[in-house]
Short mmCIF file of C-alpha atoms in Angstrom, two decimals:
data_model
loop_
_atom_site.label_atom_id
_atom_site.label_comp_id
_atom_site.label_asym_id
_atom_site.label_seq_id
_atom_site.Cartn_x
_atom_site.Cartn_y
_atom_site.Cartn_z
CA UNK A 263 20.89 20.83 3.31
CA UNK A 264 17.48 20.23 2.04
CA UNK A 265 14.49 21.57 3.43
CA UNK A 266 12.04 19.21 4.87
CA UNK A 267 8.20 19.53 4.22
CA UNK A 268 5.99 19.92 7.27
CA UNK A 269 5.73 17.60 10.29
CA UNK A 270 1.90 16.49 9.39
CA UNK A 271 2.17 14.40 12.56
CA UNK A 272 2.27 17.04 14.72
CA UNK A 273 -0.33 19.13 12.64
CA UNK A 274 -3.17 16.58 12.60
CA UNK A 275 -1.80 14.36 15.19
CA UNK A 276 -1.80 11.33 13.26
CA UNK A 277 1.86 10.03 13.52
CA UNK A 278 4.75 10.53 15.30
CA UNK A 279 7.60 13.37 14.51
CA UNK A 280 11.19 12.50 13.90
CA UNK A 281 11.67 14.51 17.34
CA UNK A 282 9.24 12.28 19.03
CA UNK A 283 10.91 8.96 17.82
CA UNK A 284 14.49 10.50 19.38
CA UNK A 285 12.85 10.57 22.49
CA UNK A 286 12.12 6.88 23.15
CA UNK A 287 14.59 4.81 24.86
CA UNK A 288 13.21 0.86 24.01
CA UNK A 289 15.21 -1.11 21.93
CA UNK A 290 13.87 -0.30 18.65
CA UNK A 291 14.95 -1.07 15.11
CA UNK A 292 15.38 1.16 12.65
CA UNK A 293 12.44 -0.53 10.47
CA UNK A 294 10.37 0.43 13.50
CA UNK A 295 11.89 3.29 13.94
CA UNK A 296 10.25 4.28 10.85
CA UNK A 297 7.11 2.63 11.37
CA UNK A 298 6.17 4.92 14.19
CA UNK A 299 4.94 7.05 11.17
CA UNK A 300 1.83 5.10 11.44
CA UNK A 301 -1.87 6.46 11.10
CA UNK A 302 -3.07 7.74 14.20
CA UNK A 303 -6.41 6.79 16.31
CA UNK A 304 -8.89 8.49 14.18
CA UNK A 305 -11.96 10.51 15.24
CA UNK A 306 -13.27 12.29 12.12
CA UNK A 307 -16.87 13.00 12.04
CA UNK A 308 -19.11 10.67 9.54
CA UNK A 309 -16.25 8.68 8.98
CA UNK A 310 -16.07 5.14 10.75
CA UNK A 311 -13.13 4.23 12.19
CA UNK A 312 -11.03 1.77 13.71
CA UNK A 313 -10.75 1.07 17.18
CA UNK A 314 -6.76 0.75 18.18
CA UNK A 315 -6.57 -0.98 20.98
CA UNK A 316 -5.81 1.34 24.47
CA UNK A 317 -1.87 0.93 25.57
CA UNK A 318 -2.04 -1.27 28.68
CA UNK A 319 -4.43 -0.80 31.83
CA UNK A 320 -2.48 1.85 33.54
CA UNK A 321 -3.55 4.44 36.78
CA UNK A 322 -1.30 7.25 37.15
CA UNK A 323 -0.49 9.16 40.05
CA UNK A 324 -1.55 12.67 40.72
CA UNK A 325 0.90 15.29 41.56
CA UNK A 326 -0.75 15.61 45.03
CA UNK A 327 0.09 11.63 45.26
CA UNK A 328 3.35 12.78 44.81
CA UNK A 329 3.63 15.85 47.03
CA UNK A 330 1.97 13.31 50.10
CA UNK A 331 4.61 10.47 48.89
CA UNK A 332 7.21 12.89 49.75
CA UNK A 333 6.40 13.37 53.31
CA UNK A 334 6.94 10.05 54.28
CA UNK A 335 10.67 7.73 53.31
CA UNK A 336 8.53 4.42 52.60
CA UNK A 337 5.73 5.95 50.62
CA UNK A 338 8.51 7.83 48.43
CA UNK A 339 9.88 5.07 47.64
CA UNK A 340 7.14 2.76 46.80
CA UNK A 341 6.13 5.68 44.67
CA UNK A 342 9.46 6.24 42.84
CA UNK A 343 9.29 2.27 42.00
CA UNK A 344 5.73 2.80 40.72
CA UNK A 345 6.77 5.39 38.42
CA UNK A 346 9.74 3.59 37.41
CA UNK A 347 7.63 0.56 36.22
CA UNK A 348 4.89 3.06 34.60
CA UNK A 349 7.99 4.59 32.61
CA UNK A 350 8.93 0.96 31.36
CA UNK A 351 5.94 -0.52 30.86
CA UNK A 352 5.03 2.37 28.26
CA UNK A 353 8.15 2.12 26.45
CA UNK A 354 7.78 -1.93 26.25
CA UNK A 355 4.08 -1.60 25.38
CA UNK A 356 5.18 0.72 22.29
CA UNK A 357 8.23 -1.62 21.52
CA UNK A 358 5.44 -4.91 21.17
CA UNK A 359 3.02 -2.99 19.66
CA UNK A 360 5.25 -1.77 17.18
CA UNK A 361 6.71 -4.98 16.43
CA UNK A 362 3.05 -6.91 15.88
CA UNK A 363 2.57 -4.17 13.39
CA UNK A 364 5.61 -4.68 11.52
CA UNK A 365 5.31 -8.06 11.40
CA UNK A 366 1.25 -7.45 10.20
CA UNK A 367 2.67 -5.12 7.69
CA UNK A 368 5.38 -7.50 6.23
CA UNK A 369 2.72 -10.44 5.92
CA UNK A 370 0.43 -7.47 4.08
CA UNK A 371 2.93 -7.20 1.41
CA UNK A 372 3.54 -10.84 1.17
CA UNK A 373 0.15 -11.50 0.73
CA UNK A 374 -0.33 -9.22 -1.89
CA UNK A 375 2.26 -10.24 -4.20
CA UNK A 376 1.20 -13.86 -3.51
CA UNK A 377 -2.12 -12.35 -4.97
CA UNK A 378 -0.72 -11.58 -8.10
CA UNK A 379 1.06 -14.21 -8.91
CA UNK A 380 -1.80 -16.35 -8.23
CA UNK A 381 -3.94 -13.86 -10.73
CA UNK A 382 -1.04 -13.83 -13.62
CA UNK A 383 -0.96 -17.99 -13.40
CA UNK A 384 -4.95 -17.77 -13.78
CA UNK A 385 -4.84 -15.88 -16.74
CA UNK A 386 -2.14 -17.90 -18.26
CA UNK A 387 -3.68 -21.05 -17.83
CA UNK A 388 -7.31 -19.79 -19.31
CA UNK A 389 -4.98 -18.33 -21.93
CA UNK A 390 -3.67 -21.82 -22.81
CA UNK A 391 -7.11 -23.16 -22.42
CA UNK A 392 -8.18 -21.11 -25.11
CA UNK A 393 -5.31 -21.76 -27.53
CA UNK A 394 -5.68 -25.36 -27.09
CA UNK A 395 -9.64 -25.45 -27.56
CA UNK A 396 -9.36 -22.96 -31.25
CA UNK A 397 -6.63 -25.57 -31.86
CA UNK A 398 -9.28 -28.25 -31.36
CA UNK A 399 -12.32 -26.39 -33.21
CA UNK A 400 -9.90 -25.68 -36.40
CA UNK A 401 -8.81 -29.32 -36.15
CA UNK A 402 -12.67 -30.42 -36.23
CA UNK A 403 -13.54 -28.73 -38.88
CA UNK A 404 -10.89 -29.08 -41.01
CA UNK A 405 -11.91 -32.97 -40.59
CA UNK A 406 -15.78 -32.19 -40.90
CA UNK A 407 -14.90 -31.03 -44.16
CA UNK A 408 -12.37 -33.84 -45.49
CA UNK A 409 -15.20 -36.16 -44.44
CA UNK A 410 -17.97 -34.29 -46.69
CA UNK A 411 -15.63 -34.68 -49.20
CA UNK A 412 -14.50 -38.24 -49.08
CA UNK A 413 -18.32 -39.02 -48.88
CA UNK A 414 -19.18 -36.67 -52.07
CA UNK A 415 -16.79 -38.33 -53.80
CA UNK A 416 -17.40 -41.80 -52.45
CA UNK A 417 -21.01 -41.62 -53.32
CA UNK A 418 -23.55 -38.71 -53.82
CA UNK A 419 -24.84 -38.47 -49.88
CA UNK A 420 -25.74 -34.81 -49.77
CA UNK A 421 -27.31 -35.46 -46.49
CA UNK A 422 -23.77 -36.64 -45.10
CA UNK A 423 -22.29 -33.87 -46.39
CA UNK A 424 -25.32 -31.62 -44.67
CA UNK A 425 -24.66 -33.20 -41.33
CA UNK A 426 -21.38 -32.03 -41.39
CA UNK A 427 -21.32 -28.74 -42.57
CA UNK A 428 -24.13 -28.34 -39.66
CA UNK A 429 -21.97 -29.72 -36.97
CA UNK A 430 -18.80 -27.86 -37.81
CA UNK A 431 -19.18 -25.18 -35.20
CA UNK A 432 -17.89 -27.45 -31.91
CA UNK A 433 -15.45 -29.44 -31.73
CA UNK A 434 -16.94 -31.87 -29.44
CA UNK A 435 -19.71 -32.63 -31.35
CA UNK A 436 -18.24 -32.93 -34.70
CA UNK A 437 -15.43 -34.94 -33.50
CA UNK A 438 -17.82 -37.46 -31.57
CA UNK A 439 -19.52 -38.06 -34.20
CA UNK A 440 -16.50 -38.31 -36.37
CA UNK A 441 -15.03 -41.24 -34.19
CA UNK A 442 -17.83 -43.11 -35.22
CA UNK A 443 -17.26 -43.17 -38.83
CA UNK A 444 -15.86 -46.12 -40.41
CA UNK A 445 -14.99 -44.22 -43.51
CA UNK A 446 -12.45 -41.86 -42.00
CA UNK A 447 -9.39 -42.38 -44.06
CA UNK A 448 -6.16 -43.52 -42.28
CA UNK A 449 -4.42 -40.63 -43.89
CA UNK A 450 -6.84 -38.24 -41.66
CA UNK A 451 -6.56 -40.63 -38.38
CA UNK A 452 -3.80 -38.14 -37.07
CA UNK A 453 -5.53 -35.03 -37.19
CA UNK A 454 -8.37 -36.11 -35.32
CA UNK A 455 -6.27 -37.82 -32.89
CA UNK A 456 -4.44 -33.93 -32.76
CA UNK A 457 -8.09 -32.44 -32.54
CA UNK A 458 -8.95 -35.20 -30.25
CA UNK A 459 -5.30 -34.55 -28.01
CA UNK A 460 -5.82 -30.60 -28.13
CA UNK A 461 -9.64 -30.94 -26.85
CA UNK A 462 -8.70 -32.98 -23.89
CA UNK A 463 -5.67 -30.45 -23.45
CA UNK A 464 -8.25 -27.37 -23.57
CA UNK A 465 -10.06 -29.14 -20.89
CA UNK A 466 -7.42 -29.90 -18.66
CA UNK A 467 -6.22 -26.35 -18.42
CA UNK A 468 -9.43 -24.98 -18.66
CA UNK A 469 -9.62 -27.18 -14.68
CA UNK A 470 -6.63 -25.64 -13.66
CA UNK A 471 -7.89 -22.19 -14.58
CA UNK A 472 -10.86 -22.53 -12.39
CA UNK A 473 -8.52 -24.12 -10.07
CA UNK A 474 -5.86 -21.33 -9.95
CA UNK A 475 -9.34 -18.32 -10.02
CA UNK A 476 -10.28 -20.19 -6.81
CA UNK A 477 -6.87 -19.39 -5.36
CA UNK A 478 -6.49 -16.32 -6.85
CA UNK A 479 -10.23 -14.94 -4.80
CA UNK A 480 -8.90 -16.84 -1.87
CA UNK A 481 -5.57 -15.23 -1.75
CA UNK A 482 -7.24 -11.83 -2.69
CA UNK A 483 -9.74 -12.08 0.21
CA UNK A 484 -5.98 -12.67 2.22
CA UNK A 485 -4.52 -9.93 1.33
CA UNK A 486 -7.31 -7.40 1.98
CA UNK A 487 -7.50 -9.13 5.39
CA UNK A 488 -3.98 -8.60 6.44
CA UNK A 489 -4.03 -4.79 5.35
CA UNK A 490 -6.58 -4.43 7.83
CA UNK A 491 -4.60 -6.38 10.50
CA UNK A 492 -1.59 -4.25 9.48
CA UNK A 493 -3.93 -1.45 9.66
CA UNK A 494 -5.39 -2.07 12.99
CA UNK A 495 -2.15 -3.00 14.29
CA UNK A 496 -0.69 -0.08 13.53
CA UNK A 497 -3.28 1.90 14.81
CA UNK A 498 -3.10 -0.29 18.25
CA UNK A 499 0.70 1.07 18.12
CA UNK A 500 0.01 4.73 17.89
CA UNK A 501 -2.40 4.94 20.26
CA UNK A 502 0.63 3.52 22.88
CA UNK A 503 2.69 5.97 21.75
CA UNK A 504 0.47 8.41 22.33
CA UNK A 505 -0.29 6.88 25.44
CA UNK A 506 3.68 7.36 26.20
CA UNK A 507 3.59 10.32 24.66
CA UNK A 508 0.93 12.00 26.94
CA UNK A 509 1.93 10.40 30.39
CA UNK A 510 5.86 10.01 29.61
CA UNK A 511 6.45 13.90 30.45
CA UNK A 512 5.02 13.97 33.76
CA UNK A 513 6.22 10.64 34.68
CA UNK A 514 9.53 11.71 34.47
CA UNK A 515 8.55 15.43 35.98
CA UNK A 516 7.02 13.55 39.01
CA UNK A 517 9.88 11.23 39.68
CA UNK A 518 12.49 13.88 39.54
CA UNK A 519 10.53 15.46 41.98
CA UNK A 520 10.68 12.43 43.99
CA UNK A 521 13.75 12.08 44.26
CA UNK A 522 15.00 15.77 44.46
CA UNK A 523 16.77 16.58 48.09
CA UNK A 524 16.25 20.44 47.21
CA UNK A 525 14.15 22.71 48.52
CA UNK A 526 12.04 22.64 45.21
CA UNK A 527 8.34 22.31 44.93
CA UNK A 528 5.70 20.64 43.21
CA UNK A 529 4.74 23.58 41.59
CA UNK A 530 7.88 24.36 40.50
CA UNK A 531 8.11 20.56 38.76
CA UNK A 532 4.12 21.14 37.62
CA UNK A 533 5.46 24.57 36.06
CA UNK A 534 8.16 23.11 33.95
CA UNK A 535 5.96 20.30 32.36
CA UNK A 536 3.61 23.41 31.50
CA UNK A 537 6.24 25.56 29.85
CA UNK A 538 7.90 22.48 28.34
CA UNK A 539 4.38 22.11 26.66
CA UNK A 540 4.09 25.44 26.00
CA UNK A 541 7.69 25.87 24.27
CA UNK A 542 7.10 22.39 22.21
CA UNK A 543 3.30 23.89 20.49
CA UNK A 544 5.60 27.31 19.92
CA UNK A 545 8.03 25.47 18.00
CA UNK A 546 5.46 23.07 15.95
CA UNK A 547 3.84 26.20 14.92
CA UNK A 548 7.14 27.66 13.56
CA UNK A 549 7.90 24.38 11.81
CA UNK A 550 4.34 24.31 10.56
CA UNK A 551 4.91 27.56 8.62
CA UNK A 552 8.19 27.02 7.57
CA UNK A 553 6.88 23.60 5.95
CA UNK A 554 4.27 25.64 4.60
CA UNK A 555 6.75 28.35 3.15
CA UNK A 556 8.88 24.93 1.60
CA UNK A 557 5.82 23.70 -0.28
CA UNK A 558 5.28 27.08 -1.74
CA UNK A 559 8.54 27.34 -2.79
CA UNK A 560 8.65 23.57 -4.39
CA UNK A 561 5.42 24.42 -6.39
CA UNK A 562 6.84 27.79 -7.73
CA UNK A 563 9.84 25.90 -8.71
CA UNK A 564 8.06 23.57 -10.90
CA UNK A 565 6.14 25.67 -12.31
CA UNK A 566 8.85 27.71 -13.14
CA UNK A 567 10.36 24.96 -14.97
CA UNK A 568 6.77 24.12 -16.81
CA UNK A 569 7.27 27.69 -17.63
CA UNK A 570 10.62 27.40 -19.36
CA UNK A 571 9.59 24.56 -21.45
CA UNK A 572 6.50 26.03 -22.95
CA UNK A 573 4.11 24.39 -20.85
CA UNK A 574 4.59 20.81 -22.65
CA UNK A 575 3.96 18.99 -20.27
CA UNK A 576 1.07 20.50 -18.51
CA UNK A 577 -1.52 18.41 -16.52
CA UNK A 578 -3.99 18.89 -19.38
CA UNK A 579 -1.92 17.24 -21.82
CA UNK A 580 -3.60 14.38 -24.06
CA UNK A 581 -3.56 11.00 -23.40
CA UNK A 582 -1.17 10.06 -26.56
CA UNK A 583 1.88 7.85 -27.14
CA UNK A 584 4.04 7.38 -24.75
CA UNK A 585 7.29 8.19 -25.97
CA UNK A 586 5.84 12.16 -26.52
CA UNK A 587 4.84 11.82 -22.50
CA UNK A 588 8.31 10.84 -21.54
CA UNK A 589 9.93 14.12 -23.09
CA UNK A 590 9.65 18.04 -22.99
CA UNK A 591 9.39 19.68 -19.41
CA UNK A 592 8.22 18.65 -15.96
CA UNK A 593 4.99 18.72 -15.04
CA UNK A 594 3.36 19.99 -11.48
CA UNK A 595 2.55 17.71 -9.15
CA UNK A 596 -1.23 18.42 -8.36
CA UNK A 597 -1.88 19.68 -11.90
CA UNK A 598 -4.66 17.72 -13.96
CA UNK A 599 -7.06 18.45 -17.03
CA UNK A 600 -10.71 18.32 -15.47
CA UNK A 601 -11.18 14.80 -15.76
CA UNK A 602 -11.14 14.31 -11.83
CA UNK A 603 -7.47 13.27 -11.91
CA UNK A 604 -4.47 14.74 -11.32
CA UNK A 605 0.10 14.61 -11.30
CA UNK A 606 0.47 12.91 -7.87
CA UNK A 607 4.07 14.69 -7.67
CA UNK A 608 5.96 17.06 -9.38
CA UNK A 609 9.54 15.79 -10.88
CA UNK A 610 10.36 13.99 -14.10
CA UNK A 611 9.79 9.80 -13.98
CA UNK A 612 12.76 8.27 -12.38
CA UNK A 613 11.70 4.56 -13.22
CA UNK A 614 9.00 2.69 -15.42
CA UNK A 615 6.45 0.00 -14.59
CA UNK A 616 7.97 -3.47 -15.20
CA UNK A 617 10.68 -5.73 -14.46
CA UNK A 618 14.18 -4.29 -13.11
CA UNK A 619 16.55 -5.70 -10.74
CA UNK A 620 16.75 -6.27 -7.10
CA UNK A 621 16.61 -3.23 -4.77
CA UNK A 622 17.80 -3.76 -1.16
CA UNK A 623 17.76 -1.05 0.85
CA UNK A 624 16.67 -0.20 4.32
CA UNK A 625 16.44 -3.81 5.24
CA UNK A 626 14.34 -4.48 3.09
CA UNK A 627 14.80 -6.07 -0.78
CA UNK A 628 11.72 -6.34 -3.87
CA UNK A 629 12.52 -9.05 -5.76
CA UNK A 630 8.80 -9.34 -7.62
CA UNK A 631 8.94 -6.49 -10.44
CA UNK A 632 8.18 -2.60 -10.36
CA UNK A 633 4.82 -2.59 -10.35
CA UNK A 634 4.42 1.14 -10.01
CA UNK A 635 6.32 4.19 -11.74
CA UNK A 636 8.62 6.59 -9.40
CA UNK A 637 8.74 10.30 -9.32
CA UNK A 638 11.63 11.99 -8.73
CA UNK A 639 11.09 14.46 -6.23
CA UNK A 640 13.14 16.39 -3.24
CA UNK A 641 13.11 14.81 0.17
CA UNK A 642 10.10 16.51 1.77
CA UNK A 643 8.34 17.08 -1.88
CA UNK A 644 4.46 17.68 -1.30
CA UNK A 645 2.84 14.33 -2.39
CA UNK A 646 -1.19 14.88 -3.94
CA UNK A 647 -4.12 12.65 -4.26
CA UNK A 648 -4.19 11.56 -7.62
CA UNK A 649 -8.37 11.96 -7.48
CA UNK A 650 -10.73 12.26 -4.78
CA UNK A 651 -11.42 8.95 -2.58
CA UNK A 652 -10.98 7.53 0.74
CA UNK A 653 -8.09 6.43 2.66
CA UNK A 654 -7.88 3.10 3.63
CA UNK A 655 -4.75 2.13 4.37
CA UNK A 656 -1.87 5.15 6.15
CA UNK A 657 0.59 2.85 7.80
CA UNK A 658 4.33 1.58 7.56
CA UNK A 659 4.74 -1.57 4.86
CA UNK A 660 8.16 -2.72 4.76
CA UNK A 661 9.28 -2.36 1.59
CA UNK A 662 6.98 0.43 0.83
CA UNK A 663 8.08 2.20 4.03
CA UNK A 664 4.97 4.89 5.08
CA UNK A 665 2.35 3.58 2.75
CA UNK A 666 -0.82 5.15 1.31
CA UNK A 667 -3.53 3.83 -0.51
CA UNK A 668 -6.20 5.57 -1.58
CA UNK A 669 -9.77 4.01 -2.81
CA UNK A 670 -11.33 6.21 -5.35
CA UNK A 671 -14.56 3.67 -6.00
CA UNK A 672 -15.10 1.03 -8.75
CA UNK A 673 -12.42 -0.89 -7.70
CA UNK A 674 -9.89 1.90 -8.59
CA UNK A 675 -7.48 2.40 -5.74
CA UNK A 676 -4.16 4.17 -5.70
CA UNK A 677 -0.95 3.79 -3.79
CA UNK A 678 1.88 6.14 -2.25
CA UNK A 679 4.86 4.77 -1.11
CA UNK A 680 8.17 5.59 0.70
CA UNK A 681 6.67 8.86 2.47
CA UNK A 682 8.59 10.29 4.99
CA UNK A 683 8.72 9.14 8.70
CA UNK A 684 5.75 11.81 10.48
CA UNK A 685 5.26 12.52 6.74
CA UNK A 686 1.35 11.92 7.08
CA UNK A 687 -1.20 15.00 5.84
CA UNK A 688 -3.79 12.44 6.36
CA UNK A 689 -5.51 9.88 8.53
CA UNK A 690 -6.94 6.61 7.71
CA UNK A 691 -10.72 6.92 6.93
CA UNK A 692 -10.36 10.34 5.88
CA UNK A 693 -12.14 11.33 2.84
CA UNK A 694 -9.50 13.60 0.64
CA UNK A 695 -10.00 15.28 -2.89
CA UNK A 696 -7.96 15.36 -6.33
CA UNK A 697 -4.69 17.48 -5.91
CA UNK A 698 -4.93 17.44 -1.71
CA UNK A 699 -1.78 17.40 -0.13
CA UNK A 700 -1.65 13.94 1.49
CA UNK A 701 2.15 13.19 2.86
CA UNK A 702 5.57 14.10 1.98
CA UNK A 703 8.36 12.42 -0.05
CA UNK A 704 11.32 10.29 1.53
CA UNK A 705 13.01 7.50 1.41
CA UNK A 706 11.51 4.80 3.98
CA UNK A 707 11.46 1.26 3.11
CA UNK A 708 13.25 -0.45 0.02
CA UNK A 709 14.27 3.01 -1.41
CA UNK A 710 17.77 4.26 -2.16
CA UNK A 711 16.73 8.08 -2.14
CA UNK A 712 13.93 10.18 -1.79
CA UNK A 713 11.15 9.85 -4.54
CA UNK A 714 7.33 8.97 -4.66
CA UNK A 715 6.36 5.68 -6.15
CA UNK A 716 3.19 5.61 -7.42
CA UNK A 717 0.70 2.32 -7.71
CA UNK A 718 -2.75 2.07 -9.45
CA UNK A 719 -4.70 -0.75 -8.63
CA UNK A 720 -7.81 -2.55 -10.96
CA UNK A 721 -10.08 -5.23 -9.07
CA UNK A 722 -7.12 -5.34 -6.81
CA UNK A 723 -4.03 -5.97 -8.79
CA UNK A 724 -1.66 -3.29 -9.87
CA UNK A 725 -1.40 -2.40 -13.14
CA UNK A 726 0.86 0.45 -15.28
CA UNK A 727 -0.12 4.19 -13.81
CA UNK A 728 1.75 5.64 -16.73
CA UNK A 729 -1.50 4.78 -19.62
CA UNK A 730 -3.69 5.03 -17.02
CA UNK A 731 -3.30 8.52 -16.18
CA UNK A 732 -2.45 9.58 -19.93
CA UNK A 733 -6.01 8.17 -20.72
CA UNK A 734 -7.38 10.45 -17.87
CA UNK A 735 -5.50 13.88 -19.40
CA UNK A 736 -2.53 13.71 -17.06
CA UNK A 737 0.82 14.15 -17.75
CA UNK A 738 3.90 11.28 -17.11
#
């Protein structure tokens, strides 16, 4: 049995534990089972945050409501039914809230992917464009010269020959004024109607670049629209749980009471919500340090096993080739070489950037590439920032499962994927630094076991971490 890392949720009270997900009793998938690991309502100091929006409009009875209610049959009763409907309404407010955020998450990932596509057909297109209008230009002057020829030899016109020499460097000059030369030979009428054919095709895709830029921007502007939506919603779904979370124990303390034909008290029901909440901060203290005791151990471990190969593959390895990275030991996780960024996990790489087949798992299935390289590390693994930055996204994503990204400025933002449910170190808006302990490695989302997969995003579109951290000193 492995050892799980800490409960972060319960540390900095930004998602919900395991244990707290047990305890709810609305019908709730396990997709949104694990998207109650959500970011939580944050309140950090300089930092702006989002406001999640309050669980619904709710006034809760006192405990001395409930000790009059009990004096009198009708009043107890209209009270138990009041509690009864307080009880349900926070477990269907969660189970709606949950669901809009899911749904805002899905349409997140969606959106990005749509982005990318839309960017790779863009640069395909101008890529075309460009072949097709050096096509043309080499065409053009090919025929600039033939015609300087065909007129030196035709007749001593060195001012012909001039022109065209002068004109050679576009194609759509040379070539208009080549279509108005009686002279051109027959033999040559097919390469300017090539040059000709290739200008007009340079053109063409040249308008569907700027066409499929236009969509790309739009679709980009999407995407970063619906991670906020996801965000906020997400947020909007925490704050009911905590909302359930908070009220849900007395609730149920206050009905019991209600409806208990003992000779208990109130006081007595009041004194077991306090030592209930007592016992529960005991035990999240013990779990706290034993997480803390786990990472410990985890980091020895690997550097044990840095140790034993010589230290090859230390954070402050160069940025060469590749196929020297791939080899030798494993590196820390958290380890770097002073340039700022650092090993976002321990563990050898699992899986490249790039194509590779379908992976369903967890209801979930990615179908668009691997655009991000996976480390494989324990279930509960510490996971680090890969540099210092702020978080602006901490929320479930479908096939990512718990999902961080991470925006280290200049349009340089990082991902973390698949963390465990409650496997949150961190909040959204929270500034972090290089090598911080941000979450904790599972297996939520499309994910067949417990690993971190790692993103690295330029002007918004993911591109290979592996060269990109080589080039910054750290080891893959």
């Amino acid at each position: 049995m492995q050892t799980l890392g800490p409960d972060p949720a319960d540390e900095c009270g930004c998602a919900p534990s395991p244990r707290e997900l047990r305890t709810l009793r609305s019908p709730v998938t396990r997709r949104l089972a694990l998207g109650l690991g959500v970011a939580g309502v944050v309140g950090l100091a300089g930092v702006g945050t989002l406001i999640a929006a309050p669980a619904f409009a709710a006034t809760y009875p006192s405990w001395d409501d409930v000790e009059n209610a009990r004096a009198n049959e009708s009043a107890k009763a209209d009270e138990i039914a009041r509690i009864q409907q307080l009880i349900a309404d926070l477990e269907n407010d969660v189970a709606v809230k949950q669901a809009r955020a899911e749904e805002l998450a899905a349409e997140y990932v969606l959106a990005q992917e749509e982005f990318e596509k839309a960017a790779q057909r863009a640069d395909d297109l101008q890529a075309q464009a460009d072949a097709e209008a050096e096509r043309a230009d080499a065409a053009a002057a090919k025929l600039g010269q033939l015609a300087a020829q065909q007129y030196r030899v035709g007749g001593d016109d060195t001012s012909l020959e001039l022109f065209f020499s002068s004109s050679a460097g576009k194609a759509d000059d040379l070539l208009a004024r080549l279509g108005t030369m009686d002279k051109l030979q027959a033999a040559n009428r097919s390469v300017y109607t090539e040059a000709i054919s290739a200008r007009d095709n340079a053109q063409n895709l040249s308008d569907q670049a700027k066409v499929a830029r236009n969509e790309r921007d739009r679709l980009q502007k999407e995407a970063e629209s619906k991670m906020i939506a996801a965000q906020e919603a997400a947020q909007a779904a925490q704050a009911a749980l905590d909302a359930q979370n908070q009220h849900r124990e007395t609730l149920e303390a206050q009905l019991a009471a209600l409806q208990d034909t003992t000779a208990r008290t109130i006081a007595d029901y009041q004194a077991g919500v306090e030592a209930r909440r007592k016992a529960r901060e005991e035990r999240l203290r013990r779990e706290r340090e034993e997480a803390e005791r786990a990472a410990a151990a985890e980091l020895a471990r690997l550097q044990a096993e840095q140790a034993r190969s010589g230290g090859s593959s230390s954070g402050g390895g160069s940025s060469g080739g590749s196929s020297s990275s791939r080899g030798g030991g494993v590196a820390a996780g958290g380890s770097g070489s002073g340039s700022g960024w650092v090993r976002p996990a321990g563990g050898s790489i699992t899986s490249w950037f790039g194509n590779r087949g379908t992976i369903c798992s967890g209801g979930y299935c990615t179908t668009s590439g691997h655009r991000g390289i996976d480390f494989g590390i324990s279930c509960g693994a510490p996971i680090y920032a890969a540099a210092s930055g702020t978080v602006v996204f901490a929320a479930y994503s479908g096939a990512w499962g718990n999902y961080i990204k991470v925006d280290h400025g200049g349009g340089t933002v990082t991902g973390y994927a698949h963390i465990k449910p409650g496997g949150y170190a961190v909040r959204w808006g929270q500034r972090v630094s290089a090598g911080q302990v941000i979450a904790y490695a599972g297996t939520t989302g499309a994910s067949t076991g417990c690993h971190l997969h790692f993103e690295v995003y330029r002007g918004g579109l993911r591109i290979d971490p592996a060269p990109f951290l080589r080039s910054r000193g750290v080891s893959v």
